[in-house]
PDB file of C-alpha atoms in Angstrom:
ATOM      1  CA  MET A 290     -65.937  34.463 140.959  1.00  0.00           C
ATOM      2  CA  PRO A 291     -62.472  35.435 141.505  1.00  0.00           C
ATOM      3  CA  ASN A 292     -59.671  35.146 138.718  1.00  0.00           C
ATOM      4  CA  PRO A 293     -56.365  34.402 139.664  1.00  0.00           C
ATOM      5  CA  ARG A 294     -53.614  33.314 137.291  1.00  0.00           C
ATOM      6  CA  LEU A 295     -51.231  30.787 138.170  1.00  0.00           C
ATOM      7  CA  THR A 296     -47.952  30.073 137.140  1.00  0.00           C
ATOM      8  CA  GLY A 297     -47.384  26.014 136.163  1.00  0.00           C
ATOM      9  CA  LEU A 298     -46.170  25.741 140.193  1.00  0.00           C
ATOM     10  CA  GLY A 299     -49.287  27.098 141.503  1.00  0.00           C
ATOM     11  CA  GLY A 300     -51.573  24.944 139.036  1.00  0.00           C
ATOM     12  CA  GLY A 301     -50.014  22.303 140.836  1.00  0.00           C
ATOM     13  CA  LEU A 302     -49.848  23.209 144.095  1.00  0.00           C
ATOM     14  CA  PHE A 303     -53.293  24.472 144.292  1.00  0.00           C
ATOM     15  CA  CYS A 304     -54.731  21.682 143.042  1.00  0.00           C
ATOM     16  CA  GLY A 305     -52.365  19.069 145.396  1.00  0.00           C
ATOM     17  CA  ALA A 306     -52.859  20.595 148.384  1.00  0.00           C
ATOM     18  CA  ALA A 307     -56.683  20.850 147.570  1.00  0.00           C
ATOM     19  CA  MET A 308     -57.125  17.522 147.182  1.00  0.00           C
ATOM     20  CA  VAL A 309     -54.903  16.283 150.283  1.00  0.00           C
ATOM     21  CA  THR A 310     -57.524  18.753 152.270  1.00  0.00           C
ATOM     22  CA  LEU A 311     -60.212  17.697 151.156  1.00  0.00           C
ATOM     23  CA  GLY A 312     -59.690  14.390 150.918  1.00  0.00           C
ATOM     24  CA  CYS A 313     -59.073  14.637 154.787  1.00  0.00           C
ATOM     25  CA  LEU A 314     -61.716  16.526 154.872  1.00  0.00           C
ATOM     26  CA  ASP A 315     -64.059  14.324 153.557  1.00  0.00           C
ATOM     27  CA  ARG A 316     -62.426  11.381 155.573  1.00  0.00           C
ATOM     28  CA  LEU A 317     -63.403  13.324 158.631  1.00  0.00           C
ATOM     29  CA  LEU A 318     -66.958  14.453 157.565  1.00  0.00           C
ATOM     30  CA  LEU A 319     -68.153  11.409 155.702  1.00  0.00           C
ATOM     31  CA  GLY A 320     -66.359   8.686 156.139  1.00  0.00           C
ATOM     32  CA  ALA A 321     -63.993   8.322 153.354  1.00  0.00           C
ATOM     33  CA  SER A 322     -66.911   8.532 150.702  1.00  0.00           C
ATOM     34  CA  MET A 323     -64.995   8.296 146.841  1.00  0.00           C
ATOM     35  CA  THR A 324     -68.265   9.339 145.157  1.00  0.00           C
ATOM     36  CA  VAL A 325     -68.019  12.420 147.031  1.00  0.00           C
ATOM     37  CA  TYR A 326     -63.659  12.422 146.610  1.00  0.00           C
ATOM     38  CA  GLY A 327     -64.513  11.688 142.717  1.00  0.00           C
ATOM     39  CA  ALA A 328     -66.710  14.775 142.355  1.00  0.00           C
ATOM     40  CA  VAL A 329     -64.789  17.235 144.219  1.00  0.00           C
ATOM     41  CA  PHE A 330     -61.841  16.482 142.285  1.00  0.00           C
ATOM     42  CA  LEU A 331     -63.962  16.957 138.505  1.00  0.00           C
ATOM     43  CA  LEU A 332     -64.544  20.421 140.614  1.00  0.00           C
ATOM     44  CA  VAL A 333     -60.595  21.065 141.148  1.00  0.00           C
ATOM     45  CA  SER A 334     -59.674  19.613 137.507  1.00  0.00           C
ATOM     46  CA  ALA A 335     -62.058  22.522 136.000  1.00  0.00           C
ATOM     47  CA  LEU A 336     -60.911  25.060 138.705  1.00  0.00           C
ATOM     48  CA  THR A 337     -57.070  23.994 137.786  1.00  0.00           C
ATOM     49  CA  ALA A 338     -57.543  24.323 134.052  1.00  0.00           C
ATOM     50  CA  VAL A 339     -59.815  27.808 134.036  1.00  0.00           C
ATOM     51  CA  TRP A 340     -57.579  29.648 136.799  1.00  0.00           C
ATOM     52  CA  VAL A 341     -53.733  28.449 135.255  1.00  0.00           C
ATOM     53  CA  GLY A 342     -51.818  32.188 133.177  1.00  0.00           C
ATOM     54  CA  ARG A 343     -51.682  31.390 129.666  1.00  0.00           C
ATOM     55  CA  GLY A 344     -48.867  30.036 129.556  1.00  0.00           C
ATOM     56  CA  ASP A 345     -48.794  27.127 131.043  1.00  0.00           C
ATOM     57  CA  LEU A 346     -51.621  25.655 129.746  1.00  0.00           C
ATOM     58  CA  VAL A 347     -49.931  22.205 129.110  1.00  0.00           C
ATOM     59  CA  ILE A 348     -49.712  21.684 132.700  1.00  0.00           C
ATOM     60  CA  PRO A 349     -53.709  20.849 133.847  1.00  0.00           C
ATOM     61  CA  PRO A 350     -54.118  17.929 132.203  1.00  0.00           C
ATOM     62  CA  VAL A 351     -50.489  16.495 134.067  1.00  0.00           C
ATOM     63  CA  VAL A 352     -50.717  17.900 137.071  1.00  0.00           C
ATOM     64  CA  VAL A 353     -54.507  17.005 137.926  1.00  0.00           C
ATOM     65  CA  PRO A 354     -53.972  12.908 137.978  1.00  0.00           C
ATOM     66  CA  ILE A 355     -50.815  13.574 140.340  1.00  0.00           C
ATOM     67  CA  ALA A 356     -52.788  15.680 142.797  1.00  0.00           C
ATOM     68  CA  PHE A 357     -55.683  12.877 142.450  1.00  0.00           C
ATOM     69  CA  ALA A 358     -53.290  10.240 143.851  1.00  0.00           C
ATOM     70  CA  VAL A 359     -51.662  12.952 145.912  1.00  0.00           C
ATOM     71  CA  GLY A 360     -54.736  13.285 147.702  1.00  0.00           C
ATOM     72  CA  LEU A 361     -56.339   9.860 147.829  1.00  0.00           C
ATOM     73  CA  PRO A 362     -54.519   8.380 150.735  1.00  0.00           C
ATOM     74  CA  PRO A 363     -56.748   9.822 153.604  1.00  0.00           C
ATOM     75  CA  VAL A 364     -59.811   8.014 151.816  1.00  0.00           C
ATOM     76  CA  ILE A 365     -58.859   5.009 150.998  1.00  0.00           C
ATOM     77  CA  GLU A 366     -59.127   2.103 153.001  1.00  0.00           C
ATOM     78  CA  SER A 367     -56.359  -0.662 153.839  1.00  0.00           C
ATOM     79  CA  ASP A 368     -54.381  -2.607 156.438  1.00  0.00           C
ATOM     80  CA  GLY A 369     -51.873  -1.328 158.256  1.00  0.00           C
ATOM     81  CA  GLY A 370     -48.796  -1.403 157.206  1.00  0.00           C
ATOM     82  CA  LEU A 371     -47.033   0.030 153.902  1.00  0.00           C
ATOM     83  CA  ALA A 372     -47.721  -2.924 152.027  1.00  0.00           C
ATOM     84  CA  GLY A 373     -51.596  -2.931 152.901  1.00  0.00           C
ATOM     85  CA  HIS A 374     -51.148   1.182 152.736  1.00  0.00           C
ATOM     86  CA  LEU A 375     -49.840   0.545 149.039  1.00  0.00           C
ATOM     87  CA  VAL A 376     -52.243  -1.941 148.388  1.00  0.00           C
ATOM     88  CA  GLY A 377     -54.938  -0.179 149.062  1.00  0.00           C
ATOM     89  CA  LEU A 378     -54.144   3.002 146.937  1.00  0.00           C
ATOM     90  CA  GLY A 379     -53.087   0.944 144.403  1.00  0.00           C
ATOM     91  CA  THR A 380     -56.853  -0.735 145.069  1.00  0.00           C
ATOM     92  CA  ALA A 381     -58.046   2.738 144.715  1.00  0.00           C
ATOM     93  CA  LEU A 382     -56.809   3.733 141.607  1.00  0.00           C
ATOM     94  CA  ALA A 383     -57.950   0.800 139.667  1.00  0.00           C
ATOM     95  CA  THR A 384     -61.565   1.122 141.092  1.00  0.00           C
ATOM     96  CA  GLN A 385     -61.421   5.058 141.017  1.00  0.00           C
ATOM     97  CA  ALA A 386     -60.253   5.482 136.842  1.00  0.00           C
ATOM     98  CA  GLY A 387     -63.290   6.818 136.027  1.00  0.00           C
ATOM     99  CA  TRP A 388     -63.198   9.509 137.889  1.00  0.00           C
ATOM    100  CA  LEU A 389     -59.093  10.265 137.686  1.00  0.00           C
ATOM    101  CA  TYR A 390     -60.108   9.907 133.659  1.00  0.00           C
ATOM    102  CA  GLY A 391     -63.100  12.084 133.676  1.00  0.00           C
ATOM    103  CA  GLY A 392     -61.160  14.717 135.821  1.00  0.00           C
ATOM    104  CA  THR A 393     -58.024  14.793 133.244  1.00  0.00           C
ATOM    105  CA  LEU A 394     -60.775  14.954 130.525  1.00  0.00           C
ATOM    106  CA  VAL A 395     -62.351  18.097 132.147  1.00  0.00           C
ATOM    107  CA  ALA A 396     -58.741  20.158 132.452  1.00  0.00           C
ATOM    108  CA  GLY A 397     -57.403  18.918 128.767  1.00  0.00           C
ATOM    109  CA  VAL A 398     -60.900  19.804 127.344  1.00  0.00           C
ATOM    110  CA  ILE A 399     -61.027  23.143 129.313  1.00  0.00           C
ATOM    111  CA  ALA A 400     -57.275  23.653 128.650  1.00  0.00           C
ATOM    112  CA  THR A 401     -57.366  23.051 124.870  1.00  0.00           C
ATOM    113  CA  GLN A 402     -60.384  25.326 124.434  1.00  0.00           C
ATOM    114  CA  ARG A 403     -58.458  28.578 126.416  1.00  0.00           C
ATOM    115  CA  LYS A 404     -55.294  27.798 123.673  1.00  0.00           C
ATOM    116  CA  ILE A 405     -57.696  27.836 120.847  1.00  0.00           C
ATOM    117  CA  ARG A 406     -59.343  30.320 121.842  1.00  0.00           C
ATOM    118  CA  LEU A 407     -55.862  32.510 122.722  1.00  0.00           C
ATOM    119  CA  MET A 408     -54.572  31.271 119.267  1.00  0.00           C
ATOM    120  CA  ASN A 409     -57.839  32.611 117.685  1.00  0.00           C
ATOM    121  CA  ARG A 410     -57.356  36.146 119.374  1.00  0.00           C
ATOM    122  CA  ARG A 411     -53.976  36.516 118.226  1.00  0.00           C
ATOM    123  CA  GLY A 412     -55.049  35.310 114.754  1.00  0.00           C
ATOM    124  CA  SER A 413     -57.258  38.165 114.840  1.00  0.00           C
ATOM    125  CA  LEU A 414     -55.200  40.705 116.162  1.00  0.00           C
ATOM    126  CA  ARG A 415     -52.196  39.736 113.317  1.00  0.00           C
ATOM    127  CA  GLU A 416     -55.207  40.480 110.777  1.00  0.00           C
ATOM    128  CA  SER A 417     -56.395  43.757 112.334  1.00  0.00           C
ATOM    129  CA  LEU A 418     -52.695  44.766 112.568  1.00  0.00           C
ATOM    130  CA  ARG A 419     -51.817  43.762 108.882  1.00  0.00           C
ATOM    131  CA  GLY A 420     -54.558  45.374 107.920  1.00  0.00           C
ATOM    132  CA  SER A 421     -54.774  48.729 109.293  1.00  0.00           C
ATOM    133  CA  LEU A 422     -50.802  48.770 108.655  1.00  0.00           C
ATOM    134  CA  GLY A 423     -51.945  48.166 104.421  1.00  0.00           C
ATOM    135  CA  SER A 424     -49.152  47.870 101.996  1.00  0.00           C
ATOM    136  CA  GLY A 425     -49.795  50.638  99.198  1.00  0.00           C
ATOM    137  CA  PRO A 426     -47.325  51.318  96.891  1.00  0.00           C
ATOM    138  CA  GLY A 427     -45.139  53.598  99.969  1.00  0.00           C
ATOM    139  CA  ARG A 428     -44.830  50.252 101.635  1.00  0.00           C
ATOM    140  CA  PRO A 429     -43.213  48.400  99.226  1.00  0.00           C
ATOM    141  CA  GLY A 430     -41.364  46.174 102.484  1.00  0.00           C
ATOM    142  CA  LEU A 431     -45.080  45.292 103.830  1.00  0.00           C
ATOM    143  CA  GLN A 432     -45.863  43.761 100.639  1.00  0.00           C
ATOM    144  CA  PRO A 433     -45.807  39.434 100.782  1.00  0.00           C
ATOM    145  CA  GLY A 434     -42.593  38.302  99.057  1.00  0.00           C
ATOM    146  CA  ALA A 435     -41.089  41.105  99.302  1.00  0.00           C
ATOM    147  CA  GLY A 436     -37.634  42.403 101.011  1.00  0.00           C
ATOM    148  CA  PRO A 437     -33.979  41.556 100.779  1.00  0.00           C
ATOM    149  CA  GLY A 438     -32.626  37.925 100.334  1.00  0.00           C
ATOM    150  CA  ASN A 439     -35.368  36.432  98.690  1.00  0.00           C
ATOM    151  CA  GLY A 440     -34.363  37.009  95.435  1.00  0.00           C
ATOM    152  CA  SER A 441     -37.164  39.873  94.834  1.00  0.00           C
ATOM    153  CA  ASP A 442     -34.816  42.554  94.225  1.00  0.00           C
ATOM    154  CA  ARG A 443     -33.080  41.012  91.126  1.00  0.00           C
ATOM    155  CA  PRO A 444     -34.531  41.436  87.888  1.00  0.00           C
ATOM    156  CA  ASP A 445     -34.189  37.487  87.377  1.00  0.00           C
ATOM    157  CA  GLY A 446     -35.426  36.589  90.346  1.00  0.00           C
ATOM    158  CA  PRO A 447     -34.637  34.447  92.439  1.00  0.00           C
ATOM    159  CA  THR A 448     -34.229  30.725  91.267  1.00  0.00           C
ATOM    160  CA  SER A 449     -32.364  31.862  88.225  1.00  0.00           C
ATOM    161  CA  ASP A 450     -29.055  32.148  89.153  1.00  0.00           C
ATOM    162  CA  PRO A 451     -27.792  27.913  89.937  1.00  0.00           C
ATOM    163  CA  GLN A 452     -25.043  29.228  92.107  1.00  0.00           C
ATOM    164  CA  ARG A 453     -26.940  30.893  94.576  1.00  0.00           C
ATOM    165  CA  ARG A 454     -29.363  29.580  96.255  1.00  0.00           C
ATOM    166  CA  PRO A 455     -31.430  29.780  99.026  1.00  0.00           C
ATOM    167  CA  THR A 456     -30.122  29.391 102.499  1.00  0.00           C
ATOM    168  CA  ARG A 457     -32.542  26.390 102.794  1.00  0.00           C
ATOM    169  CA  ASP A 458     -31.499  23.945 100.144  1.00  0.00           C
ATOM    170  CA  ALA A 459     -28.060  24.157 101.505  1.00  0.00           C
ATOM    171  CA  VAL A 460     -29.024  22.458 104.440  1.00  0.00           C
TER     172      VAL A 460
END
């Protein structure tokens, strides 16, 4: 299976173009089946959430519902004219809300799971780096709370001088 990493814009374009294409194919091959359109939408939602890059994990739950609506016009039944088409679009969005929410939920769960896994991986990497550097007597700057500006270099401690307050209290 391919493993592309799309940007946020690329993910939105992929999802929108896929839904328009699949909506047209649904209309041509299956006679505008909303069930098929909804099921394919779940697949496109999952692919969008899996293929978007790490930095854009907030994008899939946003672009997926937009792509659902963009790809819907070829599938809907409508009377002639712009007003009839808009009414058909509104009706389809209202009656197919289960598919819309389902696809958004799929994209949100996958993106959230990826973000949690990424955060855990970064945390474990940080802990392994901290453990490998060590904080022995030869490395006083790596000990927690040590360093210039926090008062640990003064013998009387950070809170004994009322004129010298930490910068966070000045705000």
